[in-house]
PDB file of C-alpha atoms and ligand atoms in Angstrom:
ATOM      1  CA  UNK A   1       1.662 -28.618   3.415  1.00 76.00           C
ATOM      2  CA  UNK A   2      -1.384 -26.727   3.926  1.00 91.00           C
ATOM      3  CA  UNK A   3      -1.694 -24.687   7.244  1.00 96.00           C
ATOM      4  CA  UNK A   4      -4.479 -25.546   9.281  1.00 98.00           C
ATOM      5  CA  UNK A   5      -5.684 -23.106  11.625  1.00 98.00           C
ATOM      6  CA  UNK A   6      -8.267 -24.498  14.262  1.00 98.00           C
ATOM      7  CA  UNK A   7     -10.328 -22.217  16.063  1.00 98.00           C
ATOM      8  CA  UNK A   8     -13.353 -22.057  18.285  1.00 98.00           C
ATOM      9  CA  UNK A   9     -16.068 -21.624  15.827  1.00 98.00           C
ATOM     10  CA  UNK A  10     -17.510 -20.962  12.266  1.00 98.00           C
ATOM     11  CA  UNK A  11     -17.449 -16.962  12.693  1.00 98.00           C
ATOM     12  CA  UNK A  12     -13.620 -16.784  13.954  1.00 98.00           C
ATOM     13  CA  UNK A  13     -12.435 -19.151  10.945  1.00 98.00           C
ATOM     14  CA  UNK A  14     -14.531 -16.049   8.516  1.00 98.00           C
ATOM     15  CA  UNK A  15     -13.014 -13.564   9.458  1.00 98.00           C
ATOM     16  CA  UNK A  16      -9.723 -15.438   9.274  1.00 97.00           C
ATOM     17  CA  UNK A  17     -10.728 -16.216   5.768  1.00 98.00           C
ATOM     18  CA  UNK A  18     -11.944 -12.185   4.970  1.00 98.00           C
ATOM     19  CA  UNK A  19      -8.650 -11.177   6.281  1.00 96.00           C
ATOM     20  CA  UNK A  20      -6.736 -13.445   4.141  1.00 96.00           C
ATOM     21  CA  UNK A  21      -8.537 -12.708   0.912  1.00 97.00           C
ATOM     22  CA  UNK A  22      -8.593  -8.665   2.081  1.00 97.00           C
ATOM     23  CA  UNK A  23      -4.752  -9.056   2.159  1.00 95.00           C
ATOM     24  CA  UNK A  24      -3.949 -10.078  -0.982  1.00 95.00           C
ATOM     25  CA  UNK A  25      -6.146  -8.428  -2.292  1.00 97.00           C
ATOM     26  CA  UNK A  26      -4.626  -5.392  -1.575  1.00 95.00           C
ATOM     27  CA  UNK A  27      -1.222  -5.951  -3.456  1.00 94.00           C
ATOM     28  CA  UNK A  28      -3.551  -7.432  -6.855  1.00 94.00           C
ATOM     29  CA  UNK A  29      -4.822  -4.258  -9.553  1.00 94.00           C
ATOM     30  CA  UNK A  30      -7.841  -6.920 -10.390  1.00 95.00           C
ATOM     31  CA  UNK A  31      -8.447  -9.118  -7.887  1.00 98.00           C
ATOM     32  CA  UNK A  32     -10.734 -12.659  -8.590  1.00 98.00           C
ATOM     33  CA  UNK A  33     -12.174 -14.285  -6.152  1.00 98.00           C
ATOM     34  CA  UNK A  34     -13.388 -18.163  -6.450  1.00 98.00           C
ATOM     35  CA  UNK A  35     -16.646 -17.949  -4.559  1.00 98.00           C
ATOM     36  CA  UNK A  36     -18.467 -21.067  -2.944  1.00 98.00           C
ATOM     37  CA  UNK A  37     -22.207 -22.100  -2.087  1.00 97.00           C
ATOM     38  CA  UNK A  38     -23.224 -24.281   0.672  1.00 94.00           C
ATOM     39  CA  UNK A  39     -23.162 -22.997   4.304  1.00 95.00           C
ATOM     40  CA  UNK A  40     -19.750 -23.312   4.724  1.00 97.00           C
ATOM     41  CA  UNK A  41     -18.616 -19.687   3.372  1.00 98.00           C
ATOM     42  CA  UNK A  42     -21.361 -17.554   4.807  1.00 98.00           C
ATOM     43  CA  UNK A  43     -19.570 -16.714   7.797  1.00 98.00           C
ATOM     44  CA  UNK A  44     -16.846 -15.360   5.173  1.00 98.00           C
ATOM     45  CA  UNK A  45     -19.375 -13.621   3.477  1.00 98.00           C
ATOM     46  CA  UNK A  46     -20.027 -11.903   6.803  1.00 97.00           C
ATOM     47  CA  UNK A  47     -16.972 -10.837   7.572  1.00 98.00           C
ATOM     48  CA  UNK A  48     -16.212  -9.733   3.848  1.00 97.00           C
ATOM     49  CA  UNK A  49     -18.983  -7.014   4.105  1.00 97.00           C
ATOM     50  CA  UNK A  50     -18.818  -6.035   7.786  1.00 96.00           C
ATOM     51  CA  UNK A  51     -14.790  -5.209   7.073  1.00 96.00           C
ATOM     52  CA  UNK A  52     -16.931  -2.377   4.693  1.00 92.00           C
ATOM     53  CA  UNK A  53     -13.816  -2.872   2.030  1.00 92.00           C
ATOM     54  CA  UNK A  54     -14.802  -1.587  -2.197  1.00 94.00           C
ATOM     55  CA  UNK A  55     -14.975  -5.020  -3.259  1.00 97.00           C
ATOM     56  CA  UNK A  56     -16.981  -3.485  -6.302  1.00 96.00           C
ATOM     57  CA  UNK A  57     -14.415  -3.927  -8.576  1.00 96.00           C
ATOM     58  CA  UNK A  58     -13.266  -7.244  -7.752  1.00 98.00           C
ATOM     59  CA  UNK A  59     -14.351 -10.330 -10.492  1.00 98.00           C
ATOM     60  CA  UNK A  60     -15.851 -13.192  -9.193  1.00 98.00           C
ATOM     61  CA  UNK A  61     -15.981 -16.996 -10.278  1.00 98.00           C
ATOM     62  CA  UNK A  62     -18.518 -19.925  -9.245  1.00 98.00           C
ATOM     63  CA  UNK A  63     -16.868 -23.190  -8.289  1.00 98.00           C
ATOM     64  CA  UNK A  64     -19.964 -24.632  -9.474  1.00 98.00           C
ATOM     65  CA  UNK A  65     -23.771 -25.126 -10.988  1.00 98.00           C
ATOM     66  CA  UNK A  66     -26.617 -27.201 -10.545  1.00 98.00           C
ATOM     67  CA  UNK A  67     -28.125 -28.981 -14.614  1.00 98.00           C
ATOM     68  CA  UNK A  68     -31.305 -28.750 -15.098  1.00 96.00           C
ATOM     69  CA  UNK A  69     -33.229 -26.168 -13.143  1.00 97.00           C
ATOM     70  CA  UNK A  70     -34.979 -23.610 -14.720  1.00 94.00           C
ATOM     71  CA  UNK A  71     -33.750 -20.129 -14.661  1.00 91.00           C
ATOM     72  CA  UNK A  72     -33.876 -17.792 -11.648  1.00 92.00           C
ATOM     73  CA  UNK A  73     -34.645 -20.859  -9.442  1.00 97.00           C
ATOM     74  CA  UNK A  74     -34.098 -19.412  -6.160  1.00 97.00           C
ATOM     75  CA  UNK A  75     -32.005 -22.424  -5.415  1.00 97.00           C
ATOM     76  CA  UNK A  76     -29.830 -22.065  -8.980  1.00 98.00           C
ATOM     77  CA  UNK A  77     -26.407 -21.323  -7.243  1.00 98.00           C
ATOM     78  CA  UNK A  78     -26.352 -18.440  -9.461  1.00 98.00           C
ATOM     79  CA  UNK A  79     -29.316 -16.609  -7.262  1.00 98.00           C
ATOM     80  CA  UNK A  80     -27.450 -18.104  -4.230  1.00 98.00           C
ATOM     81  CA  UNK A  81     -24.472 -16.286  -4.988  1.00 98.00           C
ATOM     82  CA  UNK A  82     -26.460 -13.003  -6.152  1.00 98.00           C
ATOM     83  CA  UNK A  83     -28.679 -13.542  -2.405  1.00 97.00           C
ATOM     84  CA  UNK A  84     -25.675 -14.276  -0.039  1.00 96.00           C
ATOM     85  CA  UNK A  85     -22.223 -12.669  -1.508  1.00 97.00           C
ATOM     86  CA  UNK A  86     -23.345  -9.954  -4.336  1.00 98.00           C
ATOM     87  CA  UNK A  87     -25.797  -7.767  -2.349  1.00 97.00           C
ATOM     88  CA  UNK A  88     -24.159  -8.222   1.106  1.00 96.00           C
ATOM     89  CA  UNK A  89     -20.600  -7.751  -0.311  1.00 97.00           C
ATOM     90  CA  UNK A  90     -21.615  -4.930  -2.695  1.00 97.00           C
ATOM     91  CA  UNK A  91     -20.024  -6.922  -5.606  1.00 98.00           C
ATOM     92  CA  UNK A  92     -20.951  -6.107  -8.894  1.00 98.00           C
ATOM     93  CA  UNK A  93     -22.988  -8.535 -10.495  1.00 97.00           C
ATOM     94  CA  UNK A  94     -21.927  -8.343 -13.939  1.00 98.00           C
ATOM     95  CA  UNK A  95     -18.496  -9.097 -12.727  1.00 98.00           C
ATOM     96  CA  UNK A  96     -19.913 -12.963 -11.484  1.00 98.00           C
ATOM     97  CA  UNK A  97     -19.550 -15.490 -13.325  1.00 98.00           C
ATOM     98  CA  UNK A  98     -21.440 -18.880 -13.017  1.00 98.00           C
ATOM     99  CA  UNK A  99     -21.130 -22.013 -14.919  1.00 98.00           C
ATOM    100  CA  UNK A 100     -23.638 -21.695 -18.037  1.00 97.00           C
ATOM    101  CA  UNK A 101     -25.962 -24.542 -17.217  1.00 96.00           C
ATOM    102  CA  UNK A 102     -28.472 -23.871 -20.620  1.00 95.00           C
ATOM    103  CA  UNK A 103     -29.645 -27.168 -22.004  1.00 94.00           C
ATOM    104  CA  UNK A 104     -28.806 -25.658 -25.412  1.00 95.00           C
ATOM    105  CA  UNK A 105     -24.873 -24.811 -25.000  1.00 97.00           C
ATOM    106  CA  UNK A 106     -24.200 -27.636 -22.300  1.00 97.00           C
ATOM    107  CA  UNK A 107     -21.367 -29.223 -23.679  1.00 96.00           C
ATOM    108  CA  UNK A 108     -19.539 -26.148 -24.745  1.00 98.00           C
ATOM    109  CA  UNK A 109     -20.310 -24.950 -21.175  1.00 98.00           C
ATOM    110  CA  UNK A 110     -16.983 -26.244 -19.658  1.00 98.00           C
ATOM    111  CA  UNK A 111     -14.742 -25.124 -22.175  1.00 98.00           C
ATOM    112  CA  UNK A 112     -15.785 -21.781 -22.159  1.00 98.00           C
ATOM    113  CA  UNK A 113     -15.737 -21.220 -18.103  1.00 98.00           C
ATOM    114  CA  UNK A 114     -12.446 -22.023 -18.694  1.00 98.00           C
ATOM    115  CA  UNK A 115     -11.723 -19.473 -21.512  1.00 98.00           C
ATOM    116  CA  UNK A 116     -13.195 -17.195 -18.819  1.00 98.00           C
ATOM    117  CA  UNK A 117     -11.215 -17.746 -16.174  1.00 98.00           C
ATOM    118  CA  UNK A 118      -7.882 -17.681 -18.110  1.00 98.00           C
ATOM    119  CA  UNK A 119      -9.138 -14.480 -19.733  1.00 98.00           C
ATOM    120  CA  UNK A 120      -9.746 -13.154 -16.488  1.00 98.00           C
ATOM    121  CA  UNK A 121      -5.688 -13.492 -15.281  1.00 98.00           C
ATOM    122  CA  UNK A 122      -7.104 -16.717 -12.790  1.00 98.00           C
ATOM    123  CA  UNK A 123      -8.396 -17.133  -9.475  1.00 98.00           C
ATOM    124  CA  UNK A 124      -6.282 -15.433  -6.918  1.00 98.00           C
ATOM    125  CA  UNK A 125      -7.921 -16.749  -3.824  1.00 98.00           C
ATOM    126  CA  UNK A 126     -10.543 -19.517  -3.807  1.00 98.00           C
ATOM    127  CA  UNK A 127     -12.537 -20.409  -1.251  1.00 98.00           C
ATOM    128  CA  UNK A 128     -13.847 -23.981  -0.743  1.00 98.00           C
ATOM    129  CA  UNK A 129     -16.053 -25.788   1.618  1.00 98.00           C
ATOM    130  CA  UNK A 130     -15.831 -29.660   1.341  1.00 98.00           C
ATOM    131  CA  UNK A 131     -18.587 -32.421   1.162  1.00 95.00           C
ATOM    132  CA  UNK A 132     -18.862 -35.406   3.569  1.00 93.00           C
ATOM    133  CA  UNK A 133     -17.939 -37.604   1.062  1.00 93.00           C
ATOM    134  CA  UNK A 134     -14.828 -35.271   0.340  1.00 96.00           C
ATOM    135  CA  UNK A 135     -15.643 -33.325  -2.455  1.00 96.00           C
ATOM    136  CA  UNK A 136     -14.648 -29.760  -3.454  1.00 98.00           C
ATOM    137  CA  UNK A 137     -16.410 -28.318  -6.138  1.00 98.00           C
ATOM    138  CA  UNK A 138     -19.057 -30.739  -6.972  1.00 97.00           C
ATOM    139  CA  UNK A 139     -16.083 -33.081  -8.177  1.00 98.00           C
ATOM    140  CA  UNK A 140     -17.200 -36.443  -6.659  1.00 97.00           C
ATOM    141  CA  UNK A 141     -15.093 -39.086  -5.634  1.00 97.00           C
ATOM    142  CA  UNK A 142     -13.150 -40.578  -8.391  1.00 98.00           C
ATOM    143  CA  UNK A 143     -12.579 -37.155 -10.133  1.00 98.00           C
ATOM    144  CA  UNK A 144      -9.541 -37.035 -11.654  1.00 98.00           C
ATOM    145  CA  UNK A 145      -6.971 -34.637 -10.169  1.00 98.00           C
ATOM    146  CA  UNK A 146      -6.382 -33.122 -13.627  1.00 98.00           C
ATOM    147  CA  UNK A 147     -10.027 -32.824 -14.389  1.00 98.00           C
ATOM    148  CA  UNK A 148     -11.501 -28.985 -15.782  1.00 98.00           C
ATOM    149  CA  UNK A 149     -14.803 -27.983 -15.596  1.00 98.00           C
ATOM    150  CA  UNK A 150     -17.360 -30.279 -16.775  1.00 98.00           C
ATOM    151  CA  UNK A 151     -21.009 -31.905 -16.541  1.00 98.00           C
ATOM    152  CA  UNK A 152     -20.773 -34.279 -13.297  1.00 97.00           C
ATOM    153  CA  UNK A 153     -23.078 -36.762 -11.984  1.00 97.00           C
ATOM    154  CA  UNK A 154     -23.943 -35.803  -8.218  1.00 97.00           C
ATOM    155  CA  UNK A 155     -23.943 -38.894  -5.872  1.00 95.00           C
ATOM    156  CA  UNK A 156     -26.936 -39.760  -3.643  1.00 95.00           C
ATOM    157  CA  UNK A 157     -24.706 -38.388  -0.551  1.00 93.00           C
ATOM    158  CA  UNK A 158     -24.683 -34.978  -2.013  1.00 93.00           C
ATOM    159  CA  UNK A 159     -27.894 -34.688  -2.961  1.00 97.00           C
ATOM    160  CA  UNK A 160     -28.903 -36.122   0.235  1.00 96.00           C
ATOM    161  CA  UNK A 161     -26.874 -33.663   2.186  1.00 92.00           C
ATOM    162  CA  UNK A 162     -28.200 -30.222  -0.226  1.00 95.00           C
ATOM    163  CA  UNK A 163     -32.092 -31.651   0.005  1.00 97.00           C
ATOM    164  CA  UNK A 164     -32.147 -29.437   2.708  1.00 96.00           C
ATOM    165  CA  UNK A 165     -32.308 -26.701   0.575  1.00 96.00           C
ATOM    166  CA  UNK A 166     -34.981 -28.293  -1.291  1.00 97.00           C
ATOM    167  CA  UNK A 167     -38.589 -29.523  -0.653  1.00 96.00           C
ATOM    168  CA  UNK A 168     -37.282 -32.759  -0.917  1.00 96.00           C
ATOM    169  CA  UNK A 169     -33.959 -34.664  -2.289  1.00 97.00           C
ATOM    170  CA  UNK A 170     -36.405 -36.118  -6.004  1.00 97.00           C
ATOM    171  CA  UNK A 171     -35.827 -31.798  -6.607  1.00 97.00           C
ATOM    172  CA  UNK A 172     -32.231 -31.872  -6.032  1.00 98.00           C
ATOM    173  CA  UNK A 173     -31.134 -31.745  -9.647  1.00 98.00           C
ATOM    174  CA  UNK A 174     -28.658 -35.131 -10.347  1.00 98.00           C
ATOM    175  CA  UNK A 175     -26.098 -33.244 -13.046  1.00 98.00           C
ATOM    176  CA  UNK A 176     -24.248 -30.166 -12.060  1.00 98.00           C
ATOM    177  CA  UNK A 177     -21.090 -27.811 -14.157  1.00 98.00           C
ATOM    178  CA  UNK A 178     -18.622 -27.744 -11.493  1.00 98.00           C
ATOM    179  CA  UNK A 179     -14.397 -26.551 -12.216  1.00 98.00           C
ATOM    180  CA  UNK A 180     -12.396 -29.618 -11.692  1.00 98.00           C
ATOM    181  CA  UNK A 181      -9.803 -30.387  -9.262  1.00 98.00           C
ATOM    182  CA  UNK A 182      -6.912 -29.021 -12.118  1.00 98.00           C
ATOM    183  CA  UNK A 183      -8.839 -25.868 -12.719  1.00 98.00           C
ATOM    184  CA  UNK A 184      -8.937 -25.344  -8.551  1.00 98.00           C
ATOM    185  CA  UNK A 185      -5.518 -26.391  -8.605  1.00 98.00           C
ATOM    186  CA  UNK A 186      -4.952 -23.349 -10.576  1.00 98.00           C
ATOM    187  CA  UNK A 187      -6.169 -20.820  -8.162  1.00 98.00           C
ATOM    188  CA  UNK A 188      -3.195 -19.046  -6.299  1.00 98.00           C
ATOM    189  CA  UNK A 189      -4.183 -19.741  -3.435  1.00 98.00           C
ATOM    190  CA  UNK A 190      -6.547 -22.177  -1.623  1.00 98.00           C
ATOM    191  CA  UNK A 191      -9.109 -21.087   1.765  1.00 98.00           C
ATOM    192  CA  UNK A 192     -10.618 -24.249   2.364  1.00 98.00           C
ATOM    193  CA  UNK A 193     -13.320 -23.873   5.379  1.00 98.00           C
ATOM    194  CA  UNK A 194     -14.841 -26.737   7.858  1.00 98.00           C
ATOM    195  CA  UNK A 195     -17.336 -27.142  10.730  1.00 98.00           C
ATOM    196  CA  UNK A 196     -18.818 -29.744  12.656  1.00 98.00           C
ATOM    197  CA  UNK A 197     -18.335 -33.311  13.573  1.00 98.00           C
ATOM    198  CA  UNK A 198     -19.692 -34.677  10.066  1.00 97.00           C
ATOM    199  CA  UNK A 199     -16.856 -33.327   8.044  1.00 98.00           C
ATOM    200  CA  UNK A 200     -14.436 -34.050  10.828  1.00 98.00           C
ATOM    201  CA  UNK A 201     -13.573 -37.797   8.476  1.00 98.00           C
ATOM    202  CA  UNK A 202     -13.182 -35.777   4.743  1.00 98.00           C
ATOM    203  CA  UNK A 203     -11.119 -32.913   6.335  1.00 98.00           C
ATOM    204  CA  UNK A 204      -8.758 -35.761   7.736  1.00 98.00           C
ATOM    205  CA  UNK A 205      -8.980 -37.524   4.649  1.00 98.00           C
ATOM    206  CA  UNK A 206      -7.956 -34.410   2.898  1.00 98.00           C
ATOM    207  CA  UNK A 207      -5.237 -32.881   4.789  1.00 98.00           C
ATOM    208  CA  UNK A 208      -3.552 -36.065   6.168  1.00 98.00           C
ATOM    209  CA  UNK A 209      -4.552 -38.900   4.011  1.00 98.00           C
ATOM    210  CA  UNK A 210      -3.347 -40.395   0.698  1.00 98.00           C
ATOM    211  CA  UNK A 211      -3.486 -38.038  -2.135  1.00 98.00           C
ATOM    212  CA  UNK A 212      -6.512 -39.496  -4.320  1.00 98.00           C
ATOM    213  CA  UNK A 213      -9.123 -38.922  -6.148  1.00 98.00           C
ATOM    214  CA  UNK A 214     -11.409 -41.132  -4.063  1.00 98.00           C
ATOM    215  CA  UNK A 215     -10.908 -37.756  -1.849  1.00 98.00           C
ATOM    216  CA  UNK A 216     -11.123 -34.886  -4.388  1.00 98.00           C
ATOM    217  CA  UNK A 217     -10.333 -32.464  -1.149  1.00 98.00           C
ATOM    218  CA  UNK A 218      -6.690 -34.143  -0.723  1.00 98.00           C
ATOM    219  CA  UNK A 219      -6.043 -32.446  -4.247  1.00 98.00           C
ATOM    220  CA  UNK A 220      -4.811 -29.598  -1.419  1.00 98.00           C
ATOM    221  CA  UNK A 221      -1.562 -31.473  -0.810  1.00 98.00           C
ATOM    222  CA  UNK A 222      -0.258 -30.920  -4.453  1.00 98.00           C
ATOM    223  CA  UNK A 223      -0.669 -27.339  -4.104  1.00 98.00           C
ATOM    224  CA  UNK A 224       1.775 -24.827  -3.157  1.00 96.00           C
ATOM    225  CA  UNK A 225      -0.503 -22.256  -1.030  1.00 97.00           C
ATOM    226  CA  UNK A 226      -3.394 -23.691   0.708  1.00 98.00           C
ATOM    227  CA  UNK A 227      -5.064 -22.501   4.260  1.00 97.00           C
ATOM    228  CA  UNK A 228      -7.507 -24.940   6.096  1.00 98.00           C
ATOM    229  CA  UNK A 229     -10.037 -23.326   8.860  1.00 98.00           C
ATOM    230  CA  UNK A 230     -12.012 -25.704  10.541  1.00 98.00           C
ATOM    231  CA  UNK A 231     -13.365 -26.041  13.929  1.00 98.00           C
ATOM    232  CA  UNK A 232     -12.843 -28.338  17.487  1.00 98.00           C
ATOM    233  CA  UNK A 233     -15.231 -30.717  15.722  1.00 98.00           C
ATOM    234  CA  UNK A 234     -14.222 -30.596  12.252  1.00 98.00           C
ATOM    235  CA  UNK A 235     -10.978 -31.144  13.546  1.00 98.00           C
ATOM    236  CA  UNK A 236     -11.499 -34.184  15.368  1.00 98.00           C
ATOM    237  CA  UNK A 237     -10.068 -36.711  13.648  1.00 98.00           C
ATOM    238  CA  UNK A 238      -6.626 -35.007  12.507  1.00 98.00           C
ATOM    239  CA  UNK A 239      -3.873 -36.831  13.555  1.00 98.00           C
ATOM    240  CA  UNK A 240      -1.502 -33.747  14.168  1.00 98.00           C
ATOM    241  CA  UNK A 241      -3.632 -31.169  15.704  1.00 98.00           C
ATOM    242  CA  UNK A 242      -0.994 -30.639  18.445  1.00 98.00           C
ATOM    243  CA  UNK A 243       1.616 -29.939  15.598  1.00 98.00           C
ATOM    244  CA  UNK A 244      -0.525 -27.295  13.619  1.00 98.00           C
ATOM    245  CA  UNK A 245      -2.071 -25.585  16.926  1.00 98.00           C
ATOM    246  CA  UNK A 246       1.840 -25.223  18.091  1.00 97.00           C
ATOM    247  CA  UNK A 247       2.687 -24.032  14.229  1.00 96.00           C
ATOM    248  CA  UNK A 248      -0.406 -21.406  14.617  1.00 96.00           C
ATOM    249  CA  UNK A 249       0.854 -19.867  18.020  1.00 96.00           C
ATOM    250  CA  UNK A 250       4.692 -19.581  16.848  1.00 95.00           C
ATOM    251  CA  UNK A 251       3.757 -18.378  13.573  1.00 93.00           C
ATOM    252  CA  UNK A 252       5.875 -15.617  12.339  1.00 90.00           C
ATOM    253  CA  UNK A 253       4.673 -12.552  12.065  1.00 84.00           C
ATOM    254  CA  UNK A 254       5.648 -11.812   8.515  1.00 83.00           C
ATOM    255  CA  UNK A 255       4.366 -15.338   7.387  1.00 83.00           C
ATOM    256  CA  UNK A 256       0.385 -14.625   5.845  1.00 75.00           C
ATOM    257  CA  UNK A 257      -2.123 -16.811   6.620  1.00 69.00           C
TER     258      UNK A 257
HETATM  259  P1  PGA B   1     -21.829 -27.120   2.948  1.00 68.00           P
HETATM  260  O1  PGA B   1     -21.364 -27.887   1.652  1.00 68.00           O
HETATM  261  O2  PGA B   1     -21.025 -25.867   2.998  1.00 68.00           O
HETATM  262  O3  PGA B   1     -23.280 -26.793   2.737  1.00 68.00           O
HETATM  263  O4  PGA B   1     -21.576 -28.015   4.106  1.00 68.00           O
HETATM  264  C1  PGA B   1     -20.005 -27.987   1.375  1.00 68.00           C
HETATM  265  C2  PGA B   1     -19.803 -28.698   0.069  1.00 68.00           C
HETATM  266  O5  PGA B   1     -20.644 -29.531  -0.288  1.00 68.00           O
HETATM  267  O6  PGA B   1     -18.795 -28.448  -0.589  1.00 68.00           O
END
């Protein structure tokens, strides 16, 4: 099962997260790390580039993109990544790759993030927030659990939940490239980070419920190496918080997060 670790707020679960990815990191010669948008990793981010580590040489891979805005749209998750995890981290930016959302090569786009990622040696950590209605990635409910990376339709809740971003939710683009829940199953390991009371039902639904794909984020219980962060309130709804707090404090010491 996964380990879930529940702590006191947003900036103790990143630099949980940062140490776990600094870790491994250190035993890999090329290190890959799945990188996520949304507000969910920026505490990571934080933590990544006040530990100061050379993560220069480390390759980087988008979880997703949005379809159909125009290049260099400050919004494009592409200039999200270079604004909150390039610069701050000190990552090189040839060395991040984003889904290739051009209208002209769409529906090769997929297949060839895939070639890229499997030419790269795979995703040794990846981290992942998760939607209210449970996704990971932008695969929606219904995904399937085998799925690779692929044109998706975003659902109202999604776009309702990112219009913040936005002037208003008619800009939120409707298609996005996002992996699928096989190609995230692929990753070696799995950091998937929570806060606040409105994910408290998908992160219980993902950790503790049936494994489905009307909840793309319970894809987490088929694999082997997966670490959940949330907070009190993200938390709220798990039926065995007593068992993983009790897990956390007896952990052993030569057991990684
Ligand atoms: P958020 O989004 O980090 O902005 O809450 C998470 C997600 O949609 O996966």
């Amino acid at each position: 099962m996964a380990e879930v670790v529940i702590v006191t707020d947003a900036e103790a679960a990143g630099r949980l997260a940062a140490d776990a990815i600094l870790r491994r990191f250190a035993r890999i010669d090329q290190p890959v790390l799945g990188v996520a948008t949304g507000s969910t990793p920026l505490t990571t981010y934080r933590a990544l580039a006040s530990a100061g580590a050379d993560l220069s040489g480390v390759r980087c891979f988008a979880l997703d993109e949005y379809v159909g805005l125009p290049e260099g749209h400050p919004e494009s998750y592409r200039a999200v990544l270079d604004r909150e995890a390039v610069e701050p981290l000190g990552l090189d930016p040839a060395l991040l790759a984003v889904p290739d959302a051009s209208p002209a090569t769409l529906a090769s786009a997929g297949e060839r993030y895939e070639a890229a990622i499997t030419a790269a040696g795979g995703v040794d950590v990846q981290l992942l927030g998760i939607g209210t209605d449970g996704h990971i990635g932008f695969n929606e409910p219904g995904s399937s659990l085998a799925s690779r990376t692929r044109v998706k339709t975003l659902t109202t809740q999604t776009r309702e939940d990112n219009a913040r971003f936005f002037d208003s939710i008619d800009q939120v683009p409707l298609h996005c490239l996002t992996q699928g829940l096989g190609t995230i199953r692929d990753a070696r390991h799995l950091v998937l980070l929570a806060f606040g009371a409105n994910k408290a039902a998908a992160v219980a639904a993902a950790v503790e419920g049936p494994v489905s794909s009307g909840v793309p984020g319970s894809l987490i219980q088929l694999h082997p190496s997966v670490t959940v962060l949330v907070d009190e309130a993200a938390a709220s709804e798990l039926q065995h918080a007593d068992y993983y707090r009790l897990a956390y404090a007896n952990k052993p010491e030569w057991q990684e997060l």
